Amino acid sequence: MQTATQIPHDVNYLDYKGKYKGIFGWIFSTDHKRIALLYMYSMMVMFVVGVALGLAMKLELIAPGQTIMGPQTYNSVFTVHGVIMIFMIVIPGLPAVFGNFMLPIMIGAKDVAFPKVNLLSWYFYVAGALLVIASVLFGNGTPDTGWTFYAPYSFKSGTNLLPAIFGAFILGFSSILTGLNFIVTIHRMRAPGMTWFKMPLFPWSLYGTAWIQLLATPVVGITLVLVALERIFGIGVFDPALGGDPVLYQHLFWIYSHPAVYVMILPAMGAISEIIPTFSQKHIFGYRAIIASTLAIAFVGYFVWGHHMFTSGMSGTAQYTFSVLTFLVAIPSAIKVFNWISTMHKGSINPEIPFLWAVSFIFVFMIGGFSGLVLGALATNVYVHDTAFVVAHFHFIVFGGVGFSFFGAIHYWFPKMFGRMYDKVWAKVGWAFFTVGFLTLYSPMFYLGMIGMPRRYYDYLPEFHAANILSSLGSWVMTFGLLIVVINLFRSAKNGAIAEINPWHGKTLEWTVASPPPVENFEEIPVYGEKDGPYEY
Amino acid sequence: MEKEKHHIVPYKTYFYILISLLVLTFMSIGITKINLGGYSVLGALIFSTIKSVLVLYWFMHLKFDQPFLRFMVGFVTLVFLAVIFITFLDYYYR
Amino acid sequence: MEQVSQHADPHYDQEANKLGMWLFIFTELLLFGGLFIVYSIYRFLNPEAFQLGAHELNPTIGAINTIILLVSSMTIAMSTSSLQKKNKGLTVLLLEITIMLALVFLINKYFEWGVKFDHGIWPGSEHLINDMSRGEILFFGLYFVMTGLHALHIIVGMIIIIVALKRVQNGTVNENRSSLLDNAGLYWHLVDLIWIFLFPLFYLIH
Amino acid sequence: MYILSNTVNASNFVTGVDKAFFLIMGISLVFLLGLTFTMLYFVYKYNNKKNPVATQIKGSTKLEIIWTVIPTILVMVMFYYGWAGWAPMQKAPKDSFNITITGRMWNYTFEYENGKKTDTLYVPMNKAIKMKLVSLDVIHGFYIPAFRIKEDVVPGREKMSWFIAQKEGSFELFCSEYCGMNHSYMYTYVKVLPQDQFNKWYVDTVKKVEAIVDSPTATGKRIMKNIGCFACHSVDGSKLVGPSFKGIYGHTVAVTTGGKEREVTIDDEYIKRSIYDPNADIVKGFNKGLMLSYKGQLSDDDIVQITEYLKTLK
Ligand code: HEA
Ligand code: HEA
Ligand code: CUA
Ligand SMILES: [Cu+2]
């Protein structure tokens, strides 16, 4: 029951002293802003692990043969790396951090629809993450199946898979609850006068994302349960020895995991759609086209999963159907890119750091997307499937896309979230190193894939050596950039200069509240009039 | 908070729905007793579909709720059917 | 008691609660949906074996359980009406009946599974693996997983209904704040809905 | 890049695949460069120092239609070329030369119609080769980059792949689908020989000439090499997936039999059981289910040979 304590409106959410003290004031808080930060900090912990594993792989691959670890370790490393990065960083990533923080403010609400469920979803996140970590630390060996858990290897492997599988299952639940919360919030809690087509694009992208989370995640949930049951009881559903079909596992896995890649990228695109108009001081170009493309990606993206299985022996009919659908889902992405670039046209561009991240986002996203087209075509997919080319594709688009957008978003909203400004020079230096390092790290992998180096390879033939050295060097440059960026942000959160309420002259609602925002965001719920809109500059 | 709402469904509506559901259940048991070959699956599914529509519309109040809920249910069903359909493109033509 | 909860709570949004529940139901539908995909594919690949397997199951128990669930669906639906009509006693009674029916369903299921175990059929059992065709192994694997998951939902549903019952009794769920009961009802109908498909797919189609 | 290197036209599929590749890359590059430069130009031209007041333009339906339709056409062209390069891979000509390829953790065995088994794929040039792909344990991927072919080898399903090699030489053959610890060592070579040389090789080995064997245990070693025991067992004492063969004959090991631990001395009988029924006794410290039974693949005779060889590993 909500007690009728008066919540003061001049206290910001960071300083607010509620019922609980210290850390409990955070982990028992149902304030969407605090939950957002809880997510951010817990993700950061996992992220450090993920990055370290990524660097370890690059170090191992710097030369053929054993460098720093054995094959079994390498396999575990890329498995845990993939599981952490996908299930714990990029899927919750923008929705759980910026969605939680900004969505209610951007639509003029005091909180999300179900604040307690929101907190619960964070608990699920932590529980899932801990289970995955438990699978690393205890039992007979770290999981070594790859993040895809392909049958039948996933029940042949003698490693400690069950906790990892259940961990992923629980993480899925966390993601479902977040999505559910967002949909209800958007349906029920928009400020008076804010019609659907006056809603900013970031909430729109969260809306599309939430539907995918809701409809796709349960499928992978049940699939993982089946794998677990297979391991425990041997029910036979995916075990060829018992009549099951391992390819059916792949269908079910990708029915979720393809839409999941759009769970990652849609909010990233949403954040970019906020940054670009703000720094161009211009109405977004083609507002409705961007909304339509968001919904189209969410919808069509549900039906293209088979492009991960072109060599698994699907029927020919299924193969070209999936190929056509894959190409169709590329078009809404194209529309977005065109609209972003057109928004810059005749704008008044202020090339601040969030904008730089946004521009570099568009660049790497295009490269990633174009390599997706190579993968979507049947003949070329057969050639580069399961090679380093795919690894390059998804690092460009997942990590390039989501990572660049995340950093754009955090530099954009940082003054609002913490009420302080970071050091802009260091931010630019970090960005420059990061971008250069990124390109050096992943571009050689395209080449490696084109000359035929399979992925998940611990060791390789000498002809792949040169490109791998370059790539490993890149990983260091990028990490250096990352360190600069992160340290800069960390220091500024405490000691940065006090930020203005609206440093970038944005027009969305979050820029109307104090920085950091007060506990319940708005003293009075804002009302949108006829003429108001998120991008009316 | 919203004033209007809550259409109270009379008990007897529910009772009639139950009777129809039971009748449909027995009909579907009956139809699978006669050998229809491959069509018995289809028959049983048709009965199940009718039953689920009854449950959705009356027991679950869709009939009295806002249209967008009905739209969502329909949409989700369609998405699911499309997924099955596409999966069968693989298995049927293999 | 009734007076206490009369005052409207600004945080209470009936429509939002209902929408939230429906969204949750969608995820549940797709959770089972995954299993239905598996079922339909394997049935398509092993039609004869699935018919053989279905012969092992007892349609009578299945039919009885169907009737039980349908009736319980009606009683819980009625209870939402009776709550609106401010008939607390009847609401409580109807919910109690629902819970009893759910319990009977589970008991039936217990015996049904027991019979299978007696015949040496359980996931991964030797009888299954050594003496039965691949298709039958799949059939029984799916049978146990799907009815098991369904039974799990029955249990969860019962817990929710019990909570709702308690809240109706102490008045925190009432005609103005009926979300919990409504949602318990929705959830229960979902369980019913799934059974409506499970029953013919496993027990009937010979 | 293979696409530019001397493997041009190594197989009949190269042209089709590379055409699709170049087409997509070409269109992509045009767009990538075009859009990037436009973007940079805007950032420069409409910088707020030069252009302090933005002109509010909210959109243009005409443009939206244009940039929906043009990419749609382009991707359909891409689809078409992708399809065209792929379609011929689906069906092998009737008169193909048949080879059965068996994948297991972590090697491939190639079996020819005359019963010859090898660990390297030998094929004649300019002849359609049709491969039956069989997996004994998990999914593997049969991948010859130079030929542009790849097909997963799925247990429980019979799959097919085919090609016509058009260039003499030796090309890598990888396992592309992750299959456990030594996935990256699961590679071998395709040797493409002119028809006459191939015929000679093909007939030659049929005779199973014992004469070229230099020591009495070499047969055992060869059998083991071809069927892939060394993927999991070393001969130098290092622990791979399975126990090392070094000095095992006559030694005592701790094993788990049906849940109970016991000690056994390794003799002929035990070795035979380990090969035919590997899960009966599990050596302590190793996992069940990894080694598969070789029943039907190794005869009692073969096992005698293997045992002889194992005895020599002191
Ligand atoms: C954020 C995540 C994300 C996103 C958005 C995408 C987007 C796309 N992906 Fe990607 N993909 C992954 C993450 C993602 N992918 C991951 C993680 C894997 C590997 C999983 C694993 O195996 O471990 C993968 C694998 C993968 C495969 C399987 C590869 C294989 O294993 O064989 C394929 C095949 O079709 C594919 C295709 C595509 C396509 C066509 C798009 C499209 O949506 C891209 C659309 C974008 C553009 C096209 C660029 C912008 C457009 C323009 C600038 C305009 C001009 C455009 C035209 C002329 C068309 N992806
Ligand atoms: C988001 C996803 C993500 C990210 C960020 C990364 C980051 C890195 N990856 Fe990643 N990688 C995967 C997803 C990701 N990876 C997946 C799914 C696989 C496949 C696994 C499998 O095969 O099963 C894979 C596989 C993979 C391989 C191939 C293994 C193989 O096939 O043999 C390699 C090889 O070097 C590699 C290297 C790296 C390196 C060096 C980094 C890093 O060190 C780079 C450092 C990162 C940064 C500098 C910043 C990025 C910032 C953000 C993402 C936002 C931050 C958000 C918060 C803090 C909340 N990865
Ligand atoms: Cu076999 Cu990888
Ligand atoms: Cu995909």
CSV table of N, CA, C and O in Angstrom, one decimal, chain B residues 16-86:
chain,number,residue,atom,x,y,z
B,16,TYR,N,-24.5,-20.4,-20.0
B,16,TYR,CA,-24.7,-20.8,-21.4
B,16,TYR,C,-23.4,-21.1,-22.1
B,16,TYR,O,-23.2,-22.0,-22.8
B,17,ILE,N,-22.4,-20.2,-21.8
B,17,ILE,CA,-21.1,-20.4,-22.4
B,17,ILE,C,-20.5,-21.8,-22.0
B,17,ILE,O,-20.0,-22.6,-22.8
B,18,LEU,N,-20.7,-22.1,-20.7
B,18,LEU,CA,-20.1,-23.3,-20.3
B,18,LEU,C,-20.8,-24.5,-21.0
B,18,LEU,O,-20.2,-25.4,-21.5
B,19,ILE,N,-22.1,-24.4,-21.1
B,19,ILE,CA,-22.9,-25.5,-21.8
B,19,ILE,C,-22.4,-25.6,-23.2
B,19,ILE,O,-22.1,-26.7,-23.6
B,20,SER,N,-22.2,-24.5,-23.9
B,20,SER,CA,-21.7,-24.6,-25.3
B,20,SER,C,-20.3,-25.3,-25.3
B,20,SER,O,-20.0,-26.1,-26.2
B,21,LEU,N,-19.5,-24.9,-24.3
B,21,LEU,CA,-18.1,-25.4,-24.3
B,21,LEU,C,-18.2,-26.9,-24.1
B,21,LEU,O,-17.5,-27.7,-24.8
B,22,LEU,N,-19.1,-27.4,-23.2
B,22,LEU,CA,-19.1,-28.8,-22.9
B,22,LEU,C,-19.7,-29.5,-24.2
B,22,LEU,O,-19.1,-30.6,-24.6
B,23,VAL,N,-20.7,-28.9,-24.8
B,23,VAL,CA,-21.2,-29.6,-26.0
B,23,VAL,C,-20.1,-29.7,-27.0
B,23,VAL,O,-19.9,-30.8,-27.6
B,24,LEU,N,-19.4,-28.6,-27.2
B,24,LEU,CA,-18.3,-28.7,-28.2
B,24,LEU,C,-17.3,-29.7,-27.9
B,24,LEU,O,-16.7,-30.4,-28.7
B,25,THR,N,-17.0,-29.8,-26.6
B,25,THR,CA,-16.0,-30.8,-26.2
B,25,THR,C,-16.5,-32.2,-26.5
B,25,THR,O,-15.7,-33.0,-27.1
B,26,PHE,N,-17.8,-32.5,-26.3
B,26,PHE,CA,-18.3,-33.9,-26.6
B,26,PHE,C,-18.3,-34.0,-28.1
B,26,PHE,O,-18.0,-35.1,-28.6
B,27,MET,N,-18.6,-33.0,-28.8
B,27,MET,CA,-18.6,-33.1,-30.3
B,27,MET,C,-17.2,-33.4,-30.8
B,27,MET,O,-17.0,-34.2,-31.7
B,28,SER,N,-16.2,-32.8,-30.2
B,28,SER,CA,-14.9,-33.1,-30.7
B,28,SER,C,-14.4,-34.5,-30.3
B,28,SER,O,-13.7,-35.1,-31.1
B,29,ILE,N,-14.9,-34.9,-29.1
B,29,ILE,CA,-14.6,-36.3,-28.8
B,29,ILE,C,-15.3,-37.2,-29.8
B,29,ILE,O,-14.7,-38.2,-30.4
B,30,GLY,N,-16.5,-36.9,-30.1
B,30,GLY,CA,-17.3,-37.7,-31.1
B,30,GLY,C,-16.6,-37.7,-32.5
B,30,GLY,O,-16.4,-38.8,-33.0
B,31,ILE,N,-16.2,-36.6,-32.9
B,31,ILE,CA,-15.7,-36.5,-34.3
B,31,ILE,C,-14.4,-37.3,-34.4
B,31,ILE,O,-14.1,-37.8,-35.5
B,32,THR,N,-13.6,-37.3,-33.3
B,32,THR,CA,-12.3,-38.1,-33.5
B,32,THR,C,-12.6,-39.6,-33.4
B,32,THR,O,-11.8,-40.4,-33.7
B,33,LYS,N,-13.8,-40.0,-32.9
B,33,LYS,CA,-14.1,-41.4,-32.8
B,33,LYS,C,-14.3,-41.9,-34.2
B,33,LYS,O,-13.9,-43.0,-34.6
B,34,ILE,N,-15.0,-41.1,-35.1
B,34,ILE,CA,-15.2,-41.5,-36.5
B,34,ILE,C,-13.8,-41.3,-37.1
B,34,ILE,O,-13.2,-40.3,-36.9
B,35,ASN,N,-13.5,-42.2,-38.0
B,35,ASN,CA,-12.2,-42.1,-38.6
B,35,ASN,C,-12.2,-41.2,-39.8
B,35,ASN,O,-12.8,-41.5,-40.8
B,36,LEU,N,-11.6,-40.1,-39.7
B,36,LEU,CA,-11.6,-39.1,-40.8
B,36,LEU,C,-10.2,-39.0,-41.4
B,36,LEU,O,-9.9,-38.1,-42.2
B,37,GLY,N,-9.3,-39.9,-41.0
B,37,GLY,CA,-8.0,-39.9,-41.5
B,37,GLY,C,-7.3,-38.6,-41.1
B,37,GLY,O,-7.4,-38.2,-40.0
B,38,GLY,N,-6.6,-38.0,-42.1
B,38,GLY,CA,-5.8,-36.8,-41.8
B,38,GLY,C,-6.7,-35.6,-41.3
B,38,GLY,O,-6.2,-34.7,-40.7
B,39,TYR,N,-8.0,-35.7,-41.6
B,39,TYR,CA,-8.8,-34.6,-41.3
B,39,TYR,C,-9.2,-34.5,-39.8
B,39,TYR,O,-9.7,-33.5,-39.4
B,40,SER,N,-9.0,-35.6,-39.1
B,40,SER,CA,-9.4,-35.5,-37.7
B,40,SER,C,-8.6,-34.5,-36.9
B,40,SER,O,-9.1,-33.9,-36.0
B,41,VAL,N,-7.3,-34.3,-37.3
B,41,VAL,CA,-6.5,-33.2,-36.6
B,41,VAL,C,-7.2,-31.9,-36.9
B,41,VAL,O,-7.5,-31.1,-36.0
B,42,LEU,N,-7.5,-31.7,-38.2
B,42,LEU,CA,-8.2,-30.5,-38.5
B,42,LEU,C,-9.5,-30.3,-37.8
B,42,LEU,O,-9.7,-29.2,-37.2
B,43,GLY,N,-10.3,-31.3,-37.7
B,43,GLY,CA,-11.6,-31.3,-37.0
B,43,GLY,C,-11.4,-30.9,-35.6
B,43,GLY,O,-12.0,-29.9,-35.1
B,44,ALA,N,-10.5,-31.6,-34.9
B,44,ALA,CA,-10.2,-31.3,-33.5
B,44,ALA,C,-9.8,-29.9,-33.3
B,44,ALA,O,-10.2,-29.2,-32.4
B,45,LEU,N,-8.9,-29.4,-34.2
B,45,LEU,CA,-8.4,-28.0,-34.1
B,45,LEU,C,-9.5,-27.0,-34.3
B,45,LEU,O,-9.5,-26.0,-33.6
B,46,ILE,N,-10.4,-27.3,-35.2
B,46,ILE,CA,-11.5,-26.3,-35.5
B,46,ILE,C,-12.3,-26.2,-34.2
B,46,ILE,O,-12.6,-25.1,-33.7
B,47,PHE,N,-12.6,-27.4,-33.6
B,47,PHE,CA,-13.4,-27.3,-32.4
B,47,PHE,C,-12.7,-26.5,-31.3
B,47,PHE,O,-13.3,-25.7,-30.6
B,48,SER,N,-11.4,-26.8,-31.2
B,48,SER,CA,-10.6,-26.1,-30.1
B,48,SER,C,-10.6,-24.6,-30.4
B,48,SER,O,-10.7,-23.8,-29.5
B,49,THR,N,-10.6,-24.3,-31.7
B,49,THR,CA,-10.5,-22.8,-32.0
B,49,THR,C,-11.8,-22.2,-31.6
B,49,THR,O,-11.8,-21.1,-31.0
B,50,ILE,N,-12.9,-22.8,-31.9
B,50,ILE,CA,-14.2,-22.3,-31.6
B,50,ILE,C,-14.3,-22.1,-30.0
B,50,ILE,O,-14.7,-21.1,-29.5
B,51,LYS,N,-13.9,-23.2,-29.3
B,51,LYS,CA,-13.9,-23.1,-27.9
B,51,LYS,C,-13.1,-22.0,-27.3
B,51,LYS,O,-13.5,-21.2,-26.5
B,52,SER,N,-11.9,-21.8,-27.9
B,52,SER,CA,-11.0,-20.8,-27.4
B,52,SER,C,-11.6,-19.4,-27.7
B,52,SER,O,-11.5,-18.5,-26.8
B,53,VAL,N,-12.3,-19.2,-28.8
B,53,VAL,CA,-12.9,-17.9,-29.1
B,53,VAL,C,-14.0,-17.7,-28.0
B,53,VAL,O,-14.1,-16.5,-27.5
B,54,LEU,N,-14.8,-18.7,-27.7
B,54,LEU,CA,-15.8,-18.5,-26.6
B,54,LEU,C,-15.1,-18.0,-25.3
B,54,LEU,O,-15.6,-17.1,-24.7
B,55,VAL,N,-14.1,-18.8,-24.9
B,55,VAL,CA,-13.4,-18.4,-23.7
B,55,VAL,C,-12.9,-17.0,-23.8
B,55,VAL,O,-13.1,-16.2,-22.8
B,56,LEU,N,-12.2,-16.7,-24.9
B,56,LEU,CA,-11.6,-15.3,-25.0
B,56,LEU,C,-12.7,-14.3,-24.9
B,56,LEU,O,-12.6,-13.3,-24.2
B,57,TYR,N,-13.8,-14.5,-25.7
B,57,TYR,CA,-14.8,-13.4,-25.8
B,57,TYR,C,-15.6,-13.2,-24.5
B,57,TYR,O,-15.8,-12.1,-24.1
B,58,TRP,N,-16.0,-14.3,-23.9
B,58,TRP,CA,-16.9,-14.1,-22.8
B,58,TRP,C,-16.2,-14.3,-21.5
B,58,TRP,O,-16.2,-13.4,-20.6
B,59,PHE,N,-15.6,-15.4,-21.3
B,59,PHE,CA,-14.9,-15.6,-20.0
B,59,PHE,C,-13.9,-14.6,-19.7
B,59,PHE,O,-13.7,-14.0,-18.7
B,60,MET,N,-13.1,-14.2,-20.8
B,60,MET,CA,-12.0,-13.3,-20.6
B,60,MET,C,-12.5,-11.9,-21.0
B,60,MET,O,-11.6,-11.0,-21.1
B,61,HIS,N,-13.7,-11.7,-21.1
B,61,HIS,CA,-14.3,-10.3,-21.3
B,61,HIS,C,-13.9,-9.5,-22.5
B,61,HIS,O,-14.1,-8.3,-22.6
B,62,LEU,N,-13.3,-10.2,-23.5
B,62,LEU,CA,-12.8,-9.4,-24.6
B,62,LEU,C,-14.0,-8.7,-25.3
B,62,LEU,O,-13.9,-7.5,-25.7
B,63,LYS,N,-15.1,-9.3,-25.3
B,63,LYS,CA,-16.3,-8.7,-25.9
B,63,LYS,C,-16.6,-7.4,-25.3
B,63,LYS,O,-17.1,-6.5,-26.0
B,64,PHE,N,-16.4,-7.2,-24.0
B,64,PHE,CA,-16.8,-6.0,-23.3
B,64,PHE,C,-15.6,-5.0,-23.2
B,64,PHE,O,-15.8,-3.9,-22.6
B,65,ASP,N,-14.4,-5.4,-23.6
B,65,ASP,CA,-13.3,-4.5,-23.4
B,65,ASP,C,-13.1,-3.6,-24.6
B,65,ASP,O,-13.7,-3.7,-25.6
B,66,GLN,N,-12.0,-2.7,-24.4
B,66,GLN,CA,-11.8,-1.8,-25.5
B,66,GLN,C,-11.3,-2.6,-26.7
B,66,GLN,O,-10.7,-3.7,-26.6
B,67,PRO,N,-11.6,-2.1,-27.9
B,67,PRO,CA,-11.3,-2.8,-29.2
B,67,PRO,C,-9.8,-3.1,-29.3
B,67,PRO,O,-9.4,-4.1,-29.8
B,68,PHE,N,-8.9,-2.2,-28.7
B,68,PHE,CA,-7.5,-2.5,-29.0
B,68,PHE,C,-7.0,-3.8,-28.4
B,68,PHE,O,-6.1,-4.4,-28.8
B,69,LEU,N,-7.7,-4.2,-27.3
B,69,LEU,CA,-7.3,-5.5,-26.7
B,69,LEU,C,-7.6,-6.6,-27.7
B,69,LEU,O,-6.8,-7.5,-27.9
B,70,ARG,N,-8.8,-6.5,-28.3
B,70,ARG,CA,-9.1,-7.6,-29.2
B,70,ARG,C,-8.1,-7.6,-30.4
B,70,ARG,O,-7.7,-8.6,-30.8
B,71,PHE,N,-7.8,-6.4,-30.8
B,71,PHE,CA,-6.8,-6.2,-31.9
B,71,PHE,C,-5.5,-6.9,-31.5
B,71,PHE,O,-4.9,-7.6,-32.3
B,72,MET,N,-5.1,-6.6,-30.3
B,72,MET,CA,-3.8,-7.2,-29.8
B,72,MET,C,-3.8,-8.7,-29.8
B,72,MET,O,-2.9,-9.4,-30.3
B,73,VAL,N,-4.9,-9.2,-29.3
B,73,VAL,CA,-5.0,-10.7,-29.2
B,73,VAL,C,-5.0,-11.3,-30.6
B,73,VAL,O,-4.3,-12.2,-30.9
B,74,GLY,N,-5.7,-10.6,-31.5
B,74,GLY,CA,-5.7,-11.1,-32.9
B,74,GLY,C,-4.3,-11.0,-33.5
B,74,GLY,O,-3.9,-12.0,-34.2
B,75,PHE,N,-3.7,-9.9,-33.2
B,75,PHE,CA,-2.3,-9.7,-33.8
B,75,PHE,C,-1.4,-10.8,-33.3
B,75,PHE,O,-0.6,-11.4,-34.1
B,76,VAL,N,-1.4,-11.0,-32.0
B,76,VAL,CA,-0.5,-12.0,-31.4
B,76,VAL,C,-0.8,-13.4,-32.0
B,76,VAL,O,0.2,-14.1,-32.4
B,77,THR,N,-2.1,-13.7,-32.2
B,77,THR,CA,-2.4,-15.0,-32.8
B,77,THR,C,-1.8,-15.1,-34.2
B,77,THR,O,-1.3,-16.1,-34.6
B,78,LEU,N,-2.0,-14.0,-34.9
B,78,LEU,CA,-1.5,-14.0,-36.3
B,78,LEU,C,0.0,-14.2,-36.3
B,78,LEU,O,0.5,-15.0,-37.2
B,79,VAL,N,0.7,-13.5,-35.5
B,79,VAL,CA,2.1,-13.6,-35.5
B,79,VAL,C,2.5,-15.0,-35.2
B,79,VAL,O,3.3,-15.6,-35.9
B,80,PHE,N,1.9,-15.6,-34.2
B,80,PHE,CA,2.2,-17.0,-33.9
B,80,PHE,C,1.9,-17.9,-35.1
B,80,PHE,O,2.7,-18.8,-35.4
B,81,LEU,N,0.7,-17.8,-35.7
B,81,LEU,CA,0.4,-18.6,-36.8
B,81,LEU,C,1.4,-18.4,-38.0
B,81,LEU,O,1.8,-19.4,-38.6
B,82,ALA,N,1.8,-17.2,-38.2
B,82,ALA,CA,2.8,-16.9,-39.2
B,82,ALA,C,4.1,-17.7,-38.9
B,82,ALA,O,4.7,-18.2,-39.8
B,83,VAL,N,4.5,-17.7,-37.6
B,83,VAL,CA,5.7,-18.3,-37.3
B,83,VAL,C,5.6,-19.8,-37.6
B,83,VAL,O,6.5,-20.4,-38.2
B,84,ILE,N,4.5,-20.4,-37.2
B,84,ILE,CA,4.3,-21.8,-37.5
B,84,ILE,C,4.4,-22.1,-39.0
B,84,ILE,O,5.0,-23.0,-39.5
B,85,PHE,N,3.7,-21.2,-39.7
B,85,PHE,CA,3.6,-21.4,-41.2
B,85,PHE,C,5.0,-21.3,-41.8
B,85,PHE,O,5.4,-22.2,-42.6
B,86,ILE,N,5.8,-20.4,-41.3
B,86,ILE,CA,7.1,-20.3,-41.9
B,86,ILE,C,8.0,-21.4,-41.5
B,86,ILE,O,8.8,-22.0,-42.3
